[in-house]
Amino acid sequence: MSQDTNPYHIAIKQLEMAAEKIGLDPNITELLKHPKRVLIVSVPVKMDDGKVKVFTGYRVQHNPWRGAYKGGIRYHPKVDLDEVKALAMWMTWKAAVMDIPYGGAKGGVVCNPKEMSQGELERMTRRYTTMILDEIGPYKDVPAPDVYTNPQVMAWIMDTYSTIKGYAVPEIVTGKPVSIGGSLGRLGATGRGVAICAREACSKLGMSIKDARVAVQGYGNVGYHAAVIAAEMGARLIAASDSKGGVYNPSGIDPVKLREHKQQTGSVLGYPGAEEITNEELLTLDCDILMPCALESVLTEKNAAEVKAKIVSEGANGPTTPQADKIIYEKGILLIPDILANAGGVTVSYFEWVQNLHREQWTEEEVNQKLERKMVKAFNDVYQLAKKENVDMRTAAMILAVQRVAEAFKGLFP
Ligand code: NAD
């Protein structure tokens, strides 16, 4: 039987599994399987050559029971509706696991930002924003960055929204530049959470993160910060990759120099003193901590048995298929699921939103300390539940999240 790697099907399977474990009312399970709203827009953009190109954009709002919708916007040629629906559902669980007052949403535009000029990206972002404007809002739906969107894109969204409203509305998006209301510590927050979870997992396994060998797939925002913060905790980065391939050096790679090399050359490939490896080889490398920080469904039935890491801390959303989950659990690997491991980003997004609503600015130290407390608490909540229920960490995180979301349900309107 061929493996189903459709992220939405996977998200539904994960929900069904958790719902069954807690004996959830089947009517609530049915409600939670479907996003509350799906918006599809055709975004016309005047390209630099004068021709108009129409891009497909999505905004999916999964569930609002615990608070305003919250979720990133992805620019990628392979964005599709099922992917955005899955990502929106995972956001609902993520906010619930972290116990922050948000529901789940996600957006995306099918485009290749690598082939677009800054002007084209700006016009596309501003037009997309106007087309989803009625459905977003500071108390309604608050977008954030995701793959190939960054603080600049968030600034365009805020400026477009504010221009139409007639006053500055920083709380409409998170992940903004600090100069216009972004939070200190936001850029590195997701990676910080991935590293904190890896450190906590090390202590549960009776090992130290000091000198632990780390391999990172996807050396972007999340992967880079996870590597740097793990290195600050004493770990050793031995491999990293991007869409072009990976590099490996068992004696250690300087994470900051590797990023400088990627910024200068466009890839981690060719980093001095390191051997080239494929993305596939990186995933099954002999290491202590594996951090998949690129895209979905990279750990599958085909390669899971070959994973040698003792800990997997999921920086990316949905990097592991359910079949792979089972194999990894049976191998005794401690896998920290995406809805916990990469929730540092949405947590500091929440801090950013709170600061904006109160027109305050917290110090980076304050933000990092609050994040540390939230991550450690959530990790331990999930870990203890996993032990109690004798299940893997993903199932435990899902049980916790689904229970919290279901608890907020007040019944059908009218
Ligand atoms: P990014 O665009 O900064 O980086 C993505 C990296 O992955 C790039 O280095 C790219 O070259 C690499 N990549 C792309 N395709 C690849 C492939 N096939 N194999 C290996 N590497 C590949 O994006 P990001 O913000 O770091 O997001 C990465 C992942 O983390 C995504 O799954 C995203 O949904 C998830 N995530 C991001 C945040 C956040 O705050 N940015 C929060 C939660 C989850």
Short mmCIF file of C-alpha atoms and ligand atoms in Angstrom, two decimals:
data_model
loop_
_atom_site.label_atom_id
_atom_site.label_comp_id
_atom_site.label_asym_id
_atom_site.label_seq_id
_atom_site.Cartn_x
_atom_site.Cartn_y
_atom_site.Cartn_z
CA MET A 1 0.00 0.00 0.00
CA SER A 2 1.43 3.37 -0.93
CA GLN A 3 2.12 5.76 1.92
CA ASP A 4 -0.22 8.70 2.34
CA THR A 5 1.91 11.82 2.76
CA ASN A 6 -0.95 14.28 2.28
CA PRO A 7 -0.50 16.57 5.33
CA TYR A 8 -4.24 17.13 5.79
CA HIS A 9 -4.93 13.38 5.84
CA ILE A 10 -2.10 13.01 8.34
CA ALA A 11 -3.50 15.83 10.52
CA ILE A 12 -6.92 14.15 10.52
CA LYS A 13 -5.40 10.78 11.44
CA GLN A 14 -3.56 12.39 14.35
CA LEU A 15 -6.79 14.01 15.54
CA GLU A 16 -8.74 10.74 15.27
CA MET A 17 -6.08 8.92 17.24
CA ALA A 18 -6.15 11.45 20.09
CA ALA A 19 -9.95 11.66 20.04
CA GLU A 20 -10.21 7.90 20.36
CA LYS A 21 -7.74 7.79 23.26
CA ILE A 22 -9.75 10.34 25.27
CA GLY A 23 -13.15 9.08 24.17
CA LEU A 24 -14.06 12.46 22.68
CA ASP A 25 -17.68 13.05 21.66
CA PRO A 26 -17.69 12.03 17.94
CA ASN A 27 -19.64 15.18 17.08
CA ILE A 28 -16.80 17.33 18.40
CA THR A 29 -14.24 15.22 16.52
CA GLU A 30 -16.27 15.74 13.36
CA LEU A 31 -16.33 19.51 13.91
CA LEU A 32 -12.58 19.61 14.54
CA LYS A 33 -11.79 17.75 11.33
CA HIS A 34 -13.00 20.66 9.23
CA PRO A 35 -11.60 24.18 9.05
CA LYS A 36 -14.20 26.76 9.97
CA ARG A 37 -13.42 28.93 6.96
CA VAL A 38 -11.39 28.58 3.75
CA LEU A 39 -10.69 31.65 1.69
CA ILE A 40 -9.19 31.31 -1.80
CA VAL A 41 -8.19 34.44 -3.64
CA SER A 42 -6.71 35.20 -7.08
CA VAL A 43 -4.04 37.82 -6.55
CA PRO A 44 -3.24 39.90 -9.65
CA VAL A 45 0.24 41.41 -9.68
CA LYS A 46 1.90 43.67 -12.21
CA MET A 47 5.29 42.05 -12.77
CA ASP A 48 8.45 44.02 -13.56
CA ASP A 49 8.10 43.24 -17.29
CA GLY A 50 4.69 44.96 -17.34
CA LYS A 51 2.65 41.73 -17.64
CA VAL A 52 -0.01 40.83 -15.08
CA LYS A 53 0.39 37.48 -13.33
CA VAL A 54 -2.34 36.00 -11.15
CA PHE A 55 -1.23 34.11 -8.03
CA THR A 56 -3.47 31.83 -5.96
CA GLY A 57 -3.63 32.75 -2.28
CA TYR A 58 -5.22 30.98 0.68
CA ARG A 59 -6.23 31.82 4.22
CA VAL A 60 -7.61 28.92 6.22
CA GLN A 61 -9.12 29.41 9.68
CA HIS A 62 -9.38 26.14 11.52
CA ASN A 63 -10.78 26.75 14.99
CA PRO A 64 -11.52 29.84 17.14
CA TRP A 65 -12.78 28.30 20.40
CA ARG A 66 -9.76 29.33 22.49
CA GLY A 67 -9.14 32.75 20.91
CA ALA A 68 -8.35 34.76 17.78
CA TYR A 69 -7.08 32.79 14.79
CA LYS A 70 -3.30 32.78 14.54
CA GLY A 71 -0.95 31.40 11.92
CA GLY A 72 1.81 32.09 9.45
CA ILE A 73 1.75 32.86 5.75
CA ARG A 74 3.84 30.70 3.45
CA TYR A 75 5.18 31.68 0.01
CA HIS A 76 6.16 28.55 -1.87
CA PRO A 77 5.56 27.07 -5.35
CA LYS A 78 4.16 23.88 -3.79
CA VAL A 79 1.64 25.48 -1.42
CA ASP A 80 -1.74 23.81 -1.83
CA LEU A 81 -5.04 23.86 -0.02
CA ASP A 82 -4.58 20.57 1.83
CA GLU A 83 -1.21 21.71 3.10
CA VAL A 84 -2.64 25.01 4.37
CA LYS A 85 -5.60 23.20 5.97
CA ALA A 86 -3.23 20.86 7.81
CA LEU A 87 -1.01 23.70 8.94
CA ALA A 88 -4.05 25.62 10.21
CA MET A 89 -5.20 22.60 12.24
CA TRP A 90 -1.71 22.12 13.70
CA MET A 91 -1.77 25.79 14.78
CA THR A 92 -4.93 25.10 16.82
CA TRP A 93 -3.16 22.28 18.65
CA LYS A 94 0.06 24.25 19.05
CA ALA A 95 -1.63 27.20 20.75
CA ALA A 96 -3.52 24.77 23.01
CA VAL A 97 -0.39 22.80 23.98
CA MET A 98 1.35 26.07 24.88
CA ASP A 99 -1.83 27.23 26.62
CA ILE A 100 -1.94 30.57 24.82
CA PRO A 101 -5.30 32.13 23.91
CA TYR A 102 -5.37 31.54 20.16
CA GLY A 103 -7.12 29.39 17.61
CA GLY A 104 -5.43 28.01 14.50
CA ALA A 105 -5.10 29.50 11.02
CA LYS A 106 -2.64 29.48 8.14
CA GLY A 107 -2.13 31.30 4.85
CA GLY A 108 -0.17 30.76 1.71
CA VAL A 109 0.46 32.09 -1.76
CA VAL A 110 1.55 29.78 -4.58
CA CYS A 111 4.64 31.56 -5.90
CA ASN A 112 8.38 31.23 -6.16
CA PRO A 113 9.80 34.14 -4.17
CA LYS A 114 13.33 33.20 -5.23
CA GLU A 115 12.42 34.21 -8.79
CA MET A 116 10.62 37.44 -7.86
CA SER A 117 12.02 40.93 -7.35
CA GLN A 118 11.43 42.82 -4.09
CA GLY A 119 8.99 45.08 -5.95
CA GLU A 120 6.99 42.09 -7.22
CA LEU A 121 6.93 40.52 -3.75
CA GLU A 122 5.78 43.79 -2.20
CA ARG A 123 2.96 44.27 -4.74
CA MET A 124 1.85 40.64 -4.32
CA THR A 125 1.90 40.90 -0.51
CA ARG A 126 -0.05 44.15 -0.44
CA ARG A 127 -2.66 42.89 -2.91
CA TYR A 128 -3.03 39.56 -1.08
CA THR A 129 -3.49 41.50 2.18
CA THR A 130 -6.30 43.61 0.72
CA MET A 131 -7.98 40.46 -0.57
CA ILE A 132 -8.04 38.76 2.86
CA LEU A 133 -8.50 42.01 4.78
CA ASP A 134 -12.11 41.43 5.82
CA GLU A 135 -11.21 38.11 7.43
CA ILE A 136 -8.16 39.22 9.41
CA GLY A 137 -7.91 41.63 12.34
CA PRO A 138 -6.17 42.05 15.72
CA TYR A 139 -8.96 40.22 17.59
CA LYS A 140 -9.97 38.08 14.61
CA ASP A 141 -7.00 36.57 12.79
CA VAL A 142 -3.37 37.57 13.26
CA PRO A 143 -0.92 36.41 10.54
CA ALA A 144 2.81 35.75 11.04
CA PRO A 145 5.83 34.60 8.98
CA ASP A 146 6.36 31.07 7.70
CA VAL A 147 8.48 29.54 4.94
CA TYR A 148 9.93 32.26 2.67
CA THR A 149 8.09 35.11 4.39
CA ASN A 150 10.00 37.35 6.79
CA PRO A 151 9.75 40.56 8.90
CA GLN A 152 9.74 42.68 5.72
CA VAL A 153 6.67 40.84 4.40
CA MET A 154 4.97 41.34 7.78
CA ALA A 155 5.80 45.07 7.59
CA TRP A 156 4.07 45.29 4.18
CA ILE A 157 1.01 43.52 5.61
CA MET A 158 0.88 45.87 8.60
CA ASP A 159 1.35 48.94 6.42
CA THR A 160 -1.36 47.88 3.97
CA TYR A 161 -3.82 47.10 6.77
CA SER A 162 -2.97 50.33 8.64
CA THR A 163 -3.27 52.45 5.49
CA ILE A 164 -6.77 51.12 4.86
CA LYS A 165 -7.81 51.55 8.53
CA GLY A 166 -6.27 55.04 8.69
CA TYR A 167 -4.10 54.46 11.78
CA ALA A 168 -1.18 52.22 12.80
CA VAL A 169 -2.30 48.73 13.75
CA PRO A 170 0.86 46.85 14.77
CA GLU A 171 -1.19 44.09 16.44
CA ILE A 172 -2.50 42.92 13.04
CA VAL A 173 0.62 40.78 12.43
CA THR A 174 3.47 39.35 14.46
CA GLY A 175 7.06 38.73 13.41
CA LYS A 176 7.39 42.39 12.36
CA PRO A 177 10.64 44.35 12.40
CA VAL A 178 11.33 45.61 15.94
CA SER A 179 11.25 49.24 14.69
CA ILE A 180 7.50 49.00 14.01
CA GLY A 181 6.44 46.96 17.03
CA GLY A 182 8.08 43.59 16.54
CA SER A 183 9.17 41.75 19.67
CA LEU A 184 12.78 41.39 20.62
CA GLY A 185 13.61 37.69 20.54
CA ARG A 186 10.89 36.80 17.98
CA LEU A 187 13.26 36.03 15.10
CA GLY A 188 15.06 33.33 17.05
CA ALA A 189 12.09 32.16 19.12
CA THR A 190 11.09 29.07 17.12
CA GLY A 191 14.68 27.83 16.98
CA ARG A 192 15.11 28.61 20.68
CA GLY A 193 12.09 26.45 21.49
CA VAL A 194 13.45 23.60 19.33
CA ALA A 195 16.76 23.78 21.24
CA ILE A 196 15.08 24.05 24.68
CA CYS A 197 13.00 20.94 23.91
CA ALA A 198 16.12 19.08 22.78
CA ARG A 199 17.89 20.08 26.02
CA GLU A 200 14.93 18.93 28.16
CA ALA A 201 14.77 15.65 26.24
CA CYS A 202 18.48 15.10 26.85
CA SER A 203 17.95 15.43 30.59
CA LYS A 204 15.05 12.94 30.50
CA LEU A 205 17.34 10.47 28.73
CA GLY A 206 20.02 11.02 31.34
CA MET A 207 22.39 12.66 28.90
CA SER A 208 23.68 16.22 28.69
CA ILE A 209 23.23 18.52 25.74
CA LYS A 210 26.89 19.43 26.22
CA ASP A 211 28.78 17.93 23.30
CA ALA A 212 25.62 16.29 21.93
CA ARG A 213 26.00 15.97 18.14
CA VAL A 214 23.29 17.88 16.28
CA ALA A 215 22.16 17.54 12.64
CA VAL A 216 19.84 20.20 11.20
CA GLN A 217 17.83 19.74 8.03
CA GLY A 218 16.83 23.14 6.57
CA TYR A 219 19.26 25.89 7.54
CA GLY A 220 16.74 28.73 7.39
CA ASN A 221 15.34 30.88 10.17
CA VAL A 222 14.32 28.00 12.43
CA GLY A 223 17.23 25.68 11.65
CA TYR A 224 19.88 28.36 12.04
CA HIS A 225 18.60 29.65 15.38
CA ALA A 226 18.08 26.14 16.72
CA ALA A 227 21.69 25.33 15.82
CA VAL A 228 23.11 28.51 17.35
CA ILE A 229 21.14 28.23 20.60
CA ALA A 230 21.92 24.51 20.94
CA ALA A 231 25.60 25.43 20.43
CA GLU A 232 25.30 28.07 23.18
CA MET A 233 24.01 25.25 25.41
CA GLY A 234 27.18 23.30 24.55
CA ALA A 235 25.98 21.06 21.69
CA ARG A 236 28.06 20.48 18.56
CA LEU A 237 26.56 21.07 15.10
CA ILE A 238 27.88 18.30 12.85
CA ALA A 239 25.61 18.62 9.81
CA ALA A 240 23.21 21.06 8.18
CA SER A 241 21.41 21.29 4.87
CA ASP A 242 19.23 23.45 2.66
CA SER A 243 17.24 22.85 -0.50
CA LYS A 244 20.48 22.35 -2.47
CA GLY A 245 22.04 19.71 -0.18
CA GLY A 246 23.98 19.38 3.04
CA VAL A 247 27.39 19.54 4.69
CA TYR A 248 28.89 17.27 7.35
CA ASN A 249 31.86 17.53 9.67
CA PRO A 250 31.90 15.19 12.70
CA SER A 251 34.38 17.47 14.50
CA GLY A 252 31.88 20.32 14.42
CA ILE A 253 30.71 23.20 12.25
CA ASP A 254 30.55 26.81 13.49
CA PRO A 255 26.83 27.64 13.10
CA VAL A 256 27.39 31.39 12.69
CA LYS A 257 30.13 30.99 10.08
CA LEU A 258 27.95 28.48 8.24
CA ARG A 259 25.17 31.03 8.01
CA GLU A 260 27.60 33.68 6.77
CA HIS A 261 28.73 31.23 4.11
CA LYS A 262 25.09 30.56 3.11
CA GLN A 263 24.36 34.29 2.97
CA GLN A 264 27.38 34.88 0.73
CA THR A 265 26.99 31.91 -1.61
CA GLY A 266 23.25 31.10 -1.41
CA SER A 267 23.78 27.63 0.09
CA VAL A 268 25.49 25.70 2.88
CA LEU A 269 27.22 23.69 0.14
CA GLY A 270 30.93 24.35 -0.26
CA TYR A 271 31.44 25.22 3.42
CA PRO A 272 35.19 24.86 4.04
CA GLY A 273 36.34 21.69 5.80
CA ALA A 274 33.00 19.88 5.50
CA GLU A 275 32.03 16.94 3.36
CA GLU A 276 28.94 17.20 1.14
CA ILE A 277 25.95 14.98 1.93
CA THR A 278 22.42 14.74 0.59
CA ASN A 279 19.34 15.71 2.58
CA GLU A 280 18.43 12.03 2.72
CA GLU A 281 21.84 11.14 4.21
CA LEU A 282 21.53 13.90 6.81
CA LEU A 283 18.31 12.44 8.20
CA THR A 284 19.92 9.08 8.91
CA LEU A 285 23.28 10.38 10.07
CA ASP A 286 24.95 9.07 13.22
CA CYS A 287 24.11 11.90 15.63
CA ASP A 288 22.44 12.50 19.01
CA ILE A 289 19.84 15.12 18.07
CA LEU A 290 18.13 15.45 14.71
CA MET A 291 16.30 18.69 13.99
CA PRO A 292 14.18 18.53 10.81
CA CYS A 293 13.59 22.24 10.11
CA ALA A 294 12.56 22.32 6.43
CA LEU A 295 9.31 20.93 5.05
CA GLU A 296 6.69 18.21 5.64
CA SER A 297 6.89 14.44 5.32
CA VAL A 298 10.66 13.97 5.21
CA LEU A 299 10.76 11.17 7.81
CA THR A 300 8.75 8.39 6.25
CA GLU A 301 8.26 4.63 6.34
CA LYS A 302 11.19 4.43 3.93
CA ASN A 303 13.88 6.02 6.09
CA ALA A 304 12.57 5.99 9.69
CA ALA A 305 14.18 2.66 10.54
CA GLU A 306 17.54 4.14 9.57
CA VAL A 307 17.30 7.17 11.89
CA LYS A 308 20.19 6.96 14.37
CA ALA A 309 19.52 10.06 16.49
CA LYS A 310 18.42 9.54 20.10
CA ILE A 311 16.25 12.65 19.99
CA VAL A 312 14.25 14.23 17.16
CA SER A 313 13.13 17.83 17.79
CA GLU A 314 10.75 18.86 15.03
CA GLY A 315 11.44 22.43 13.91
CA ALA A 316 9.37 22.02 10.75
CA ASN A 317 5.64 21.44 10.74
CA GLY A 318 4.69 17.86 9.92
CA PRO A 319 8.13 16.44 9.03
CA THR A 320 7.20 12.92 10.21
CA THR A 321 4.50 10.71 8.70
CA PRO A 322 2.35 8.57 11.06
CA GLN A 323 4.03 5.40 9.76
CA ALA A 324 7.44 6.87 10.55
CA ASP A 325 6.21 7.99 13.97
CA LYS A 326 5.42 4.42 14.89
CA ILE A 327 8.81 3.12 13.74
CA ILE A 328 10.66 5.92 15.55
CA TYR A 329 8.74 5.31 18.78
CA GLU A 330 9.40 1.58 18.62
CA LYS A 331 13.12 2.26 18.15
CA GLY A 332 13.05 4.12 21.49
CA ILE A 333 13.88 7.50 19.96
CA LEU A 334 12.44 10.45 21.90
CA LEU A 335 10.63 12.53 19.28
CA ILE A 336 9.39 15.96 20.32
CA PRO A 337 6.46 16.74 18.03
CA ASP A 338 6.16 19.94 15.99
CA ILE A 339 3.17 21.26 17.94
CA LEU A 340 5.44 21.42 20.98
CA ALA A 341 9.00 21.70 19.63
CA ASN A 342 8.38 24.55 17.20
CA ALA A 343 5.79 26.39 19.31
CA GLY A 344 8.36 28.93 20.52
CA GLY A 345 7.52 31.07 17.49
CA VAL A 346 3.80 31.34 18.15
CA THR A 347 4.50 31.84 21.85
CA VAL A 348 6.70 34.88 21.23
CA SER A 349 4.19 35.99 18.58
CA TYR A 350 1.67 35.98 21.39
CA PHE A 351 4.09 38.04 23.52
CA GLU A 352 4.48 40.46 20.59
CA TRP A 353 0.70 40.83 20.24
CA VAL A 354 0.31 41.45 23.98
CA GLN A 355 3.08 44.08 23.87
CA ASN A 356 1.40 45.75 20.86
CA LEU A 357 -2.03 45.79 22.45
CA HIS A 358 -0.53 47.42 25.56
CA ARG A 359 1.91 49.60 23.56
CA GLU A 360 4.77 48.15 25.60
CA GLN A 361 8.20 46.83 24.73
CA TRP A 362 9.79 44.08 26.78
CA THR A 363 13.55 43.45 26.86
CA GLU A 364 14.98 40.49 24.98
CA GLU A 365 15.97 38.93 28.30
CA GLU A 366 12.39 39.21 29.57
CA VAL A 367 11.04 37.63 26.37
CA ASN A 368 13.56 34.78 26.47
CA GLN A 369 12.87 34.08 30.14
CA LYS A 370 9.10 33.99 29.61
CA LEU A 371 9.62 31.69 26.59
CA GLU A 372 11.92 29.41 28.60
CA ARG A 373 9.27 29.04 31.31
CA LYS A 374 6.46 28.34 28.83
CA MET A 375 8.50 25.81 26.84
CA VAL A 376 9.77 23.89 29.88
CA LYS A 377 6.25 23.75 31.35
CA ALA A 378 4.70 22.55 28.09
CA PHE A 379 7.48 19.99 27.55
CA ASN A 380 6.95 18.56 31.02
CA ASP A 381 3.14 18.55 30.70
CA VAL A 382 3.45 16.52 27.51
CA TYR A 383 6.25 14.27 28.79
CA GLN A 384 4.36 13.37 31.96
CA LEU A 385 1.17 12.67 30.03
CA ALA A 386 3.12 10.45 27.61
CA LYS A 387 4.49 8.44 30.54
CA LYS A 388 1.09 8.25 32.25
CA GLU A 389 -0.75 7.12 29.12
CA ASN A 390 2.18 5.04 27.83
CA VAL A 391 2.08 6.76 24.45
CA ASP A 392 4.54 8.69 22.30
CA MET A 393 5.04 12.42 22.75
CA ARG A 394 2.98 13.34 19.66
CA THR A 395 -0.03 11.41 20.89
CA ALA A 396 0.38 12.95 24.35
CA ALA A 397 0.65 16.48 22.91
CA MET A 398 -2.41 15.83 20.75
CA ILE A 399 -4.38 14.47 23.73
CA LEU A 400 -3.50 17.56 25.78
CA ALA A 401 -4.37 19.93 22.92
CA VAL A 402 -7.60 18.26 21.88
CA GLN A 403 -8.74 18.08 25.51
CA ARG A 404 -8.09 21.80 25.99
CA VAL A 405 -9.81 22.78 22.73
CA ALA A 406 -12.81 20.52 23.43
CA GLU A 407 -13.09 21.98 26.91
CA ALA A 408 -13.51 25.44 25.38
CA PHE A 409 -16.43 24.27 23.20
CA LYS A 410 -19.68 25.81 24.31
CA GLY A 411 -21.98 24.04 21.88
CA LEU A 412 -23.34 24.76 18.43
CA PHE A 413 -24.78 28.15 17.56
CA PRO A 414 -27.70 28.84 17.44
P1 NAD B 1 12.94 29.49 5.97
O1 NAD B 1 12.44 29.83 4.65
O2 NAD B 1 13.69 30.52 6.74
O3 NAD B 1 13.93 28.24 5.85
C1 NAD B 1 13.61 27.06 5.23
C2 NAD B 1 14.93 26.33 4.95
O4 NAD B 1 14.64 25.04 4.46
C3 NAD B 1 15.80 27.01 3.90
O5 NAD B 1 17.15 26.98 4.29
C4 NAD B 1 15.61 26.13 2.67
O6 NAD B 1 16.74 26.13 1.80
C5 NAD B 1 15.44 24.79 3.31
N1 NAD B 1 14.74 23.84 2.46
C6 NAD B 1 13.72 24.05 1.60
N2 NAD B 1 13.40 22.91 0.96
C7 NAD B 1 14.24 21.96 1.45
C8 NAD B 1 14.41 20.58 1.20
N3 NAD B 1 13.64 19.95 0.32
N4 NAD B 1 15.38 19.94 1.89
C9 NAD B 1 16.14 20.57 2.80
N5 NAD B 1 16.03 21.87 3.06
C10 NAD B 1 15.10 22.54 2.40
O7 NAD B 1 11.70 28.91 6.78
P2 NAD B 1 11.54 28.75 8.34
O8 NAD B 1 10.77 29.91 8.84
O9 NAD B 1 12.86 28.41 8.95
O10 NAD B 1 10.56 27.49 8.42
C11 NAD B 1 11.04 26.15 8.35
C12 NAD B 1 10.00 25.20 8.89
O11 NAD B 1 9.68 25.57 10.22
C13 NAD B 1 8.65 25.17 8.14
O12 NAD B 1 8.12 23.87 8.20
C14 NAD B 1 7.78 26.10 8.96
O13 NAD B 1 6.41 25.82 8.81
C15 NAD B 1 8.27 25.75 10.34
N6 NAD B 1 7.99 26.77 11.34
C16 NAD B 1 8.48 28.03 11.23
C17 NAD B 1 8.23 28.96 12.23
C18 NAD B 1 8.84 30.33 12.22
O14 NAD B 1 8.70 31.05 13.22
N7 NAD B 1 9.52 30.75 11.16
C19 NAD B 1 7.44 28.59 13.32
C20 NAD B 1 6.95 27.29 13.41
C21 NAD B 1 7.25 26.38 12.41
#
